mmCIF file with all atom_site columns, C-alpha atoms in Angstrom:
data_model
loop_
_atom_site.group_PDB
_atom_site.id
_atom_site.type_symbol
_atom_site.label_atom_id
_atom_site.label_alt_id
_atom_site.label_comp_id
_atom_site.label_asym_id
_atom_site.label_entity_id
_atom_site.label_seq_id
_atom_site.pdbx_PDB_ins_code
_atom_site.Cartn_x
_atom_site.Cartn_y
_atom_site.Cartn_z
_atom_site.occupancy
_atom_site.B_iso_or_equiv
_atom_site.pdbx_formal_charge
_atom_site.auth_seq_id
_atom_site.auth_comp_id
_atom_site.auth_asym_id
_atom_site.auth_atom_id
_atom_site.pdbx_PDB_model_num
ATOM 1   C CA . UNK H 1 1   ? 116.915 94.248  81.353  1.00 0.00 ? 777 UNK H CA 1
ATOM 2   C CA . UNK H 1 2   ? 115.525 96.070  84.537  1.00 0.00 ? 778 UNK H CA 1
ATOM 3   C CA . UNK H 1 3   ? 112.310 97.551  84.690  1.00 0.00 ? 779 UNK H CA 1
ATOM 4   C CA . UNK H 1 4   ? 112.026 100.414 87.135  1.00 0.00 ? 780 UNK H CA 1
ATOM 5   C CA . UNK H 1 5   ? 108.846 100.653 88.917  1.00 0.00 ? 781 UNK H CA 1
ATOM 6   C CA . UNK H 1 6   ? 107.295 103.747 90.170  1.00 0.00 ? 782 UNK H CA 1
ATOM 7   C CA . UNK H 1 7   ? 106.244 104.931 93.873  1.00 0.00 ? 783 UNK H CA 1
ATOM 8   C CA . UNK H 1 8   ? 107.870 102.636 95.946  1.00 0.00 ? 784 UNK H CA 1
ATOM 9   C CA . UNK H 1 9   ? 107.034 102.970 99.632  1.00 0.00 ? 785 UNK H CA 1
ATOM 10  C CA . UNK H 1 10  ? 108.602 101.817 102.368 1.00 0.00 ? 786 UNK H CA 1
ATOM 11  C CA . UNK H 1 11  ? 108.047 102.428 106.051 1.00 0.00 ? 787 UNK H CA 1
ATOM 12  C CA . UNK H 1 12  ? 111.183 101.682 107.378 1.00 0.00 ? 788 UNK H CA 1
ATOM 13  C CA . UNK H 1 13  ? 112.763 104.371 108.883 1.00 0.00 ? 789 UNK H CA 1
ATOM 14  C CA . UNK H 1 14  ? 116.508 103.645 109.134 1.00 0.00 ? 790 UNK H CA 1
ATOM 15  C CA . UNK H 1 15  ? 117.154 103.363 105.390 1.00 0.00 ? 791 UNK H CA 1
ATOM 16  C CA . UNK H 1 16  ? 116.530 105.759 102.701 1.00 0.00 ? 792 UNK H CA 1
ATOM 17  C CA . UNK H 1 17  ? 115.938 104.171 99.017  1.00 0.00 ? 793 UNK H CA 1
ATOM 18  C CA . UNK H 1 18  ? 116.232 105.588 95.816  1.00 0.00 ? 794 UNK H CA 1
ATOM 19  C CA . UNK H 1 19  ? 114.136 103.462 93.468  1.00 0.00 ? 795 UNK H CA 1
ATOM 20  C CA . UNK H 1 20  ? 112.360 100.212 93.225  1.00 0.00 ? 796 UNK H CA 1
ATOM 21  C CA . UNK H 1 21  ? 114.439 98.259  90.258  1.00 0.00 ? 797 UNK H CA 1
ATOM 22  C CA . UNK H 1 22  ? 112.267 95.385  89.131  1.00 0.00 ? 798 UNK H CA 1
ATOM 23  C CA . UNK H 1 23  ? 113.568 92.331  87.238  1.00 0.00 ? 799 UNK H CA 1
ATOM 24  C CA . UNK H 1 24  ? 109.837 91.096  85.878  1.00 0.00 ? 800 UNK H CA 1
ATOM 25  C CA . UNK H 1 25  ? 106.814 93.204  84.566  1.00 0.00 ? 801 UNK H CA 1
ATOM 26  C CA . UNK H 1 26  ? 104.608 92.114  87.564  1.00 0.00 ? 802 UNK H CA 1
ATOM 27  C CA . UNK H 1 27  ? 101.177 94.216  89.248  1.00 0.00 ? 803 UNK H CA 1
ATOM 28  C CA . UNK H 1 28  ? 100.659 94.589  92.894  1.00 0.00 ? 804 UNK H CA 1
ATOM 29  C CA . UNK H 1 29  ? 97.418  95.532  93.926  1.00 0.00 ? 805 UNK H CA 1
ATOM 30  C CA . UNK H 1 30  ? 97.118  99.194  96.043  1.00 0.00 ? 806 UNK H CA 1
ATOM 31  C CA . UNK H 1 31  ? 98.030  98.805  99.944  1.00 0.00 ? 807 UNK H CA 1
ATOM 32  C CA . UNK H 1 32  ? 99.780  95.025  99.781  1.00 0.00 ? 808 UNK H CA 1
ATOM 33  C CA . UNK H 1 33  ? 102.662 95.184  102.122 1.00 0.00 ? 809 UNK H CA 1
ATOM 34  C CA . UNK H 1 34  ? 105.260 92.685  101.588 1.00 0.00 ? 810 UNK H CA 1
ATOM 35  C CA . UNK H 1 35  ? 106.985 91.570  104.989 1.00 0.00 ? 811 UNK H CA 1
ATOM 36  C CA . UNK H 1 36  ? 110.657 92.720  105.347 1.00 0.00 ? 812 UNK H CA 1
ATOM 37  C CA . UNK H 1 37  ? 112.739 90.463  107.611 1.00 0.00 ? 813 UNK H CA 1
ATOM 38  C CA . UNK H 1 38  ? 116.166 91.637  108.322 1.00 0.00 ? 814 UNK H CA 1
ATOM 39  C CA . UNK H 1 39  ? 117.959 88.707  107.195 1.00 0.00 ? 815 UNK H CA 1
ATOM 40  C CA . UNK H 1 40  ? 120.652 88.447  104.898 1.00 0.00 ? 816 UNK H CA 1
ATOM 41  C CA . UNK H 1 41  ? 121.185 86.374  101.832 1.00 0.00 ? 817 UNK H CA 1
ATOM 42  C CA . UNK H 1 42  ? 125.513 86.400  100.623 1.00 0.00 ? 818 UNK H CA 1
ATOM 43  C CA . UNK H 1 43  ? 126.624 87.766  97.712  1.00 0.00 ? 819 UNK H CA 1
ATOM 44  C CA . UNK H 1 44  ? 129.338 85.507  97.698  1.00 0.00 ? 820 UNK H CA 1
ATOM 45  C CA . UNK H 1 45  ? 130.023 81.783  98.849  1.00 0.00 ? 821 UNK H CA 1
ATOM 46  C CA . UNK H 1 46  ? 130.292 81.644  102.506 1.00 0.00 ? 822 UNK H CA 1
ATOM 47  C CA . UNK H 1 47  ? 128.275 80.101  104.942 1.00 0.00 ? 823 UNK H CA 1
ATOM 48  C CA . UNK H 1 48  ? 125.631 82.811  106.863 1.00 0.00 ? 824 UNK H CA 1
ATOM 49  C CA . UNK H 1 49  ? 124.192 81.684  110.519 1.00 0.00 ? 825 UNK H CA 1
ATOM 50  C CA . UNK H 1 50  ? 121.100 79.827  110.417 1.00 0.00 ? 826 UNK H CA 1
ATOM 51  C CA . UNK H 1 51  ? 118.642 82.766  111.158 1.00 0.00 ? 827 UNK H CA 1
ATOM 52  C CA . UNK H 1 52  ? 115.451 81.738  112.787 1.00 0.00 ? 828 UNK H CA 1
ATOM 53  C CA . UNK H 1 53  ? 113.312 84.861  112.480 1.00 0.00 ? 829 UNK H CA 1
ATOM 54  C CA . UNK H 1 54  ? 109.765 84.568  112.217 1.00 0.00 ? 830 UNK H CA 1
ATOM 55  C CA . UNK H 1 55  ? 108.346 87.918  112.656 1.00 0.00 ? 831 UNK H CA 1
ATOM 56  C CA . UNK H 1 56  ? 109.220 90.706  109.943 1.00 0.00 ? 832 UNK H CA 1
ATOM 57  C CA . UNK H 1 57  ? 111.252 93.551  110.840 1.00 0.00 ? 833 UNK H CA 1
ATOM 58  C CA . UNK H 1 58  ? 108.927 95.659  108.860 1.00 0.00 ? 834 UNK H CA 1
ATOM 59  C CA . UNK H 1 59  ? 106.909 95.739  105.668 1.00 0.00 ? 835 UNK H CA 1
ATOM 60  C CA . UNK H 1 60  ? 107.467 97.039  102.274 1.00 0.00 ? 836 UNK H CA 1
ATOM 61  C CA . UNK H 1 61  ? 105.030 97.972  99.648  1.00 0.00 ? 837 UNK H CA 1
ATOM 62  C CA . UNK H 1 62  ? 106.152 98.611  95.750  1.00 0.00 ? 838 UNK H CA 1
ATOM 63  C CA . UNK H 1 63  ? 103.552 99.369  93.304  1.00 0.00 ? 839 UNK H CA 1
ATOM 64  C CA . UNK H 1 64  ? 104.072 97.304  90.395  1.00 0.00 ? 840 UNK H CA 1
ATOM 65  C CA . UNK H 1 65  ? 105.107 93.909  92.346  1.00 0.00 ? 841 UNK H CA 1
ATOM 66  C CA . UNK H 1 66  ? 103.483 90.994  92.805  1.00 0.00 ? 842 UNK H CA 1
ATOM 67  C CA . UNK H 1 67  ? 103.728 87.524  93.563  1.00 0.00 ? 843 UNK H CA 1
ATOM 68  C CA . UNK H 1 68  ? 106.153 88.692  96.394  1.00 0.00 ? 844 UNK H CA 1
ATOM 69  C CA . UNK H 1 69  ? 106.473 86.942  99.266  1.00 0.00 ? 845 UNK H CA 1
ATOM 70  C CA . UNK H 1 70  ? 109.523 88.086  101.417 1.00 0.00 ? 846 UNK H CA 1
ATOM 71  C CA . UNK H 1 71  ? 111.736 91.386  101.302 1.00 0.00 ? 847 UNK H CA 1
ATOM 72  C CA . UNK H 1 72  ? 115.550 90.458  102.707 1.00 0.00 ? 848 UNK H CA 1
ATOM 73  C CA . UNK H 1 73  ? 119.035 91.815  102.426 1.00 0.00 ? 849 UNK H CA 1
ATOM 74  C CA . UNK H 1 74  ? 122.314 91.063  100.115 1.00 0.00 ? 850 UNK H CA 1
ATOM 75  C CA . UNK H 1 75  ? 125.671 91.331  101.356 1.00 0.00 ? 851 UNK H CA 1
ATOM 76  C CA . UNK H 1 76  ? 128.772 91.111  99.504  1.00 0.00 ? 852 UNK H CA 1
ATOM 77  C CA . UNK H 1 77  ? 129.363 92.316  95.771  1.00 0.00 ? 853 UNK H CA 1
ATOM 78  C CA . UNK H 1 78  ? 129.233 88.802  93.518  1.00 0.00 ? 854 UNK H CA 1
ATOM 79  C CA . UNK H 1 79  ? 126.183 90.090  91.610  1.00 0.00 ? 855 UNK H CA 1
ATOM 80  C CA . UNK H 1 80  ? 127.275 94.124  90.843  1.00 0.00 ? 856 UNK H CA 1
ATOM 81  C CA . UNK H 1 81  ? 125.785 95.514  88.911  1.00 0.00 ? 857 UNK H CA 1
ATOM 82  C CA . UNK H 1 82  ? 122.479 93.887  88.498  1.00 0.00 ? 858 UNK H CA 1
ATOM 83  C CA . UNK H 1 83  ? 122.423 93.618  92.351  1.00 0.00 ? 859 UNK H CA 1
ATOM 84  C CA . UNK H 1 84  ? 124.378 96.080  94.941  1.00 0.00 ? 860 UNK H CA 1
ATOM 85  C CA . UNK H 1 85  ? 125.831 95.030  98.229  1.00 0.00 ? 861 UNK H CA 1
ATOM 86  C CA . UNK H 1 86  ? 123.257 96.604  101.015 1.00 0.00 ? 862 UNK H CA 1
ATOM 87  C CA . UNK H 1 87  ? 120.192 96.327  98.447  1.00 0.00 ? 863 UNK H CA 1
ATOM 88  C CA . UNK H 1 88  ? 117.019 94.495  99.608  1.00 0.00 ? 864 UNK H CA 1
ATOM 89  C CA . UNK H 1 89  ? 115.772 91.695  97.627  1.00 0.00 ? 865 UNK H CA 1
ATOM 90  C CA . UNK H 1 90  ? 112.342 90.787  96.676  1.00 0.00 ? 866 UNK H CA 1
ATOM 91  C CA . UNK H 1 91  ? 111.810 87.112  96.974  1.00 0.00 ? 867 UNK H CA 1
ATOM 92  C CA . UNK H 1 92  ? 109.131 84.652  95.403  1.00 0.00 ? 868 UNK H CA 1
ATOM 93  C CA . UNK H 1 93  ? 109.536 80.670  96.862  1.00 0.00 ? 869 UNK H CA 1
ATOM 94  C CA . UNK H 1 94  ? 109.664 78.425  94.070  1.00 0.00 ? 870 UNK H CA 1
ATOM 95  C CA . UNK H 1 95  ? 107.533 75.350  95.145  1.00 0.00 ? 871 UNK H CA 1
ATOM 96  C CA . UNK H 1 96  ? 108.445 72.918  92.504  1.00 0.00 ? 872 UNK H CA 1
ATOM 97  C CA . UNK H 1 97  ? 112.254 73.436  93.099  1.00 0.00 ? 873 UNK H CA 1
ATOM 98  C CA . UNK H 1 98  ? 114.800 73.366  90.681  1.00 0.00 ? 874 UNK H CA 1
ATOM 99  C CA . UNK H 1 99  ? 112.072 72.233  87.685  1.00 0.00 ? 875 UNK H CA 1
ATOM 100 C CA . UNK H 1 100 ? 110.494 75.086  88.166  1.00 0.00 ? 876 UNK H CA 1
ATOM 101 C CA . UNK H 1 101 ? 113.699 77.305  87.209  1.00 0.00 ? 877 UNK H CA 1
ATOM 102 C CA . UNK H 1 102 ? 113.978 79.375  84.103  1.00 0.00 ? 878 UNK H CA 1
ATOM 103 C CA . UNK H 1 103 ? 118.005 78.847  84.133  1.00 0.00 ? 879 UNK H CA 1
ATOM 104 C CA . UNK H 1 104 ? 119.931 81.862  83.343  1.00 0.00 ? 880 UNK H CA 1
ATOM 105 C CA . UNK H 1 105 ? 117.639 83.775  85.811  1.00 0.00 ? 881 UNK H CA 1
ATOM 106 C CA . UNK H 1 106 ? 118.597 85.168  89.350  1.00 0.00 ? 882 UNK H CA 1
ATOM 107 C CA . UNK H 1 107 ? 117.850 83.076  92.049  1.00 0.00 ? 883 UNK H CA 1
ATOM 108 C CA . UNK H 1 108 ? 118.058 82.834  96.168  1.00 0.00 ? 884 UNK H CA 1
ATOM 109 C CA . UNK H 1 109 ? 118.987 79.545  97.614  1.00 0.00 ? 885 UNK H CA 1
ATOM 110 C CA . UNK H 1 110 ? 119.572 77.988  101.203 1.00 0.00 ? 886 UNK H CA 1
ATOM 111 C CA . UNK H 1 111 ? 121.464 74.682  101.206 1.00 0.00 ? 887 UNK H CA 1
ATOM 112 C CA . UNK H 1 112 ? 121.904 72.323  103.711 1.00 0.00 ? 888 UNK H CA 1
ATOM 113 C CA . UNK H 1 113 ? 125.443 72.818  104.666 1.00 0.00 ? 889 UNK H CA 1
ATOM 114 C CA . UNK H 1 114 ? 124.039 76.804  105.173 1.00 0.00 ? 890 UNK H CA 1
ATOM 115 C CA . UNK H 1 115 ? 125.242 78.631  102.328 1.00 0.00 ? 891 UNK H CA 1
ATOM 116 C CA . UNK H 1 116 ? 122.276 81.246  101.816 1.00 0.00 ? 892 UNK H CA 1
ATOM 117 C CA . UNK H 1 117 ? 123.335 83.113  98.454  1.00 0.00 ? 893 UNK H CA 1
ATOM 118 C CA . UNK H 1 118 ? 122.091 84.817  95.947  1.00 0.00 ? 894 UNK H CA 1
ATOM 119 C CA . UNK H 1 119 ? 122.977 83.953  92.039  1.00 0.00 ? 895 UNK H CA 1
ATOM 120 C CA . UNK H 1 120 ? 121.691 82.918  88.581  1.00 0.00 ? 896 UNK H CA 1
ATOM 121 C CA . UNK H 1 121 ? 121.469 79.117  88.543  1.00 0.00 ? 897 UNK H CA 1
ATOM 122 C CA . UNK H 1 122 ? 122.717 77.097  85.370  1.00 0.00 ? 898 UNK H CA 1
ATOM 123 C CA . UNK H 1 123 ? 122.395 73.878  84.291  1.00 0.00 ? 899 UNK H CA 1
ATOM 124 C CA . UNK H 1 124 ? 125.446 72.017  85.999  1.00 0.00 ? 900 UNK H CA 1
ATOM 125 C CA . UNK H 1 125 ? 128.139 70.108  84.249  1.00 0.00 ? 901 UNK H CA 1
ATOM 126 C CA . UNK H 1 126 ? 126.189 66.838  85.934  1.00 0.00 ? 902 UNK H CA 1
ATOM 127 C CA . UNK H 1 127 ? 122.663 65.915  85.669  1.00 0.00 ? 903 UNK H CA 1
ATOM 128 C CA . UNK H 1 128 ? 122.837 66.217  89.497  1.00 0.00 ? 904 UNK H CA 1
ATOM 129 C CA . UNK H 1 129 ? 124.215 69.766  89.868  1.00 0.00 ? 905 UNK H CA 1
ATOM 130 C CA . UNK H 1 130 ? 123.794 73.249  89.533  1.00 0.00 ? 906 UNK H CA 1
ATOM 131 C CA . UNK H 1 131 ? 126.408 75.901  88.979  1.00 0.00 ? 907 UNK H CA 1
ATOM 132 C CA . UNK H 1 132 ? 125.966 79.206  91.136  1.00 0.00 ? 908 UNK H CA 1
ATOM 133 C CA . UNK H 1 133 ? 126.841 82.115  88.581  1.00 0.00 ? 909 UNK H CA 1
ATOM 134 C CA . UNK H 1 134 ? 128.157 85.470  89.970  1.00 0.00 ? 910 UNK H CA 1
ATOM 135 C CA . UNK H 1 135 ? 127.192 88.789  87.402  1.00 0.00 ? 911 UNK H CA 1
ATOM 136 C CA . UNK H 1 136 ? 130.708 90.340  89.041  1.00 0.00 ? 912 UNK H CA 1
ATOM 137 C CA . UNK H 1 137 ? 133.348 88.653  86.547  1.00 0.00 ? 913 UNK H CA 1
ATOM 138 C CA . UNK H 1 138 ? 135.885 88.975  89.801  1.00 0.00 ? 914 UNK H CA 1
ATOM 139 C CA . UNK H 1 139 ? 134.280 86.008  91.453  1.00 0.00 ? 915 UNK H CA 1
ATOM 140 C CA . UNK H 1 140 ? 134.257 82.588  90.355  1.00 0.00 ? 916 UNK H CA 1
ATOM 141 C CA . UNK H 1 141 ? 131.260 80.795  89.750  1.00 0.00 ? 917 UNK H CA 1
ATOM 142 C CA . UNK H 1 142 ? 130.899 77.592  91.921  1.00 0.00 ? 918 UNK H CA 1
ATOM 143 C CA . UNK H 1 143 ? 128.918 73.881  91.187  1.00 0.00 ? 919 UNK H CA 1
ATOM 144 C CA . UNK H 1 144 ? 126.840 72.370  93.669  1.00 0.00 ? 920 UNK H CA 1
ATOM 145 C CA . UNK H 1 145 ? 125.091 69.455  93.796  1.00 0.00 ? 921 UNK H CA 1
ATOM 146 C CA . UNK H 1 146 ? 120.773 70.303  93.018  1.00 0.00 ? 922 UNK H CA 1
ATOM 147 C CA . UNK H 1 147 ? 119.630 67.872  96.396  1.00 0.00 ? 923 UNK H CA 1
ATOM 148 C CA . UNK H 1 148 ? 121.605 70.301  98.658  1.00 0.00 ? 924 UNK H CA 1
ATOM 149 C CA . UNK H 1 149 ? 119.386 72.845  97.941  1.00 0.00 ? 925 UNK H CA 1
ATOM 150 C CA . UNK H 1 150 ? 116.748 73.034  100.576 1.00 0.00 ? 926 UNK H CA 1
ATOM 151 C CA . UNK H 1 151 ? 115.021 76.337  99.693  1.00 0.00 ? 927 UNK H CA 1
ATOM 152 C CA . UNK H 1 152 ? 114.718 78.231  96.438  1.00 0.00 ? 928 UNK H CA 1
ATOM 153 C CA . UNK H 1 153 ? 113.286 81.239  96.070  1.00 0.00 ? 929 UNK H CA 1
ATOM 154 C CA . UNK H 1 154 ? 113.404 83.480  92.772  1.00 0.00 ? 930 UNK H CA 1
ATOM 155 C CA . UNK H 1 155 ? 114.734 87.076  93.337  1.00 0.00 ? 931 UNK H CA 1
ATOM 156 C CA . UNK H 1 156 ? 111.740 89.332  91.178  1.00 0.00 ? 932 UNK H CA 1
ATOM 157 C CA . UNK H 1 157 ? 113.497 92.689  92.634  1.00 0.00 ? 933 UNK H CA 1
ATOM 158 C CA . UNK H 1 158 ? 115.584 94.772  94.581  1.00 0.00 ? 934 UNK H CA 1
ATOM 159 C CA . UNK H 1 159 ? 115.664 98.173  96.635  1.00 0.00 ? 935 UNK H CA 1
ATOM 160 C CA . UNK H 1 160 ? 118.775 100.071 95.988  1.00 0.00 ? 936 UNK H CA 1
ATOM 161 C CA . UNK H 1 161 ? 119.934 102.069 99.097  1.00 0.00 ? 937 UNK H CA 1
ATOM 162 C CA . UNK H 1 162 ? 122.291 105.215 99.292  1.00 0.00 ? 938 UNK H CA 1
#
């Protein structure tokens, strides 16, 4: 279930946001701004260019969120209707790897092979695999080796665009 956060603020002049939709019940201290990196995570299973952006493009503050490390973009429609193509996604780094994953929740992953995607994570059919599940039923799910994941982020919120 989505929790709608009030008073979502952004100083990104080039985008209009209709609202901030939170995927968890969390709070943000007043005035805290989270770095926004203009980096795309695929809503599909295509490889993304290995972007080494080190400086944020801007900052986003969304009252009602905490424990957010970064904001990025999602491209593609495999997570619709939950997360739409073009939305900004709020990410919290998962330091404990798959042992800290709540299966069935939405995560952003980066693999050794260059896949940078957002999916629900489920246990795979083998002990050393994980299933990447799309919310859009027109998209197939994909099973990957768990040890291919080099970066793991919990998607805690998203901003919808007009």
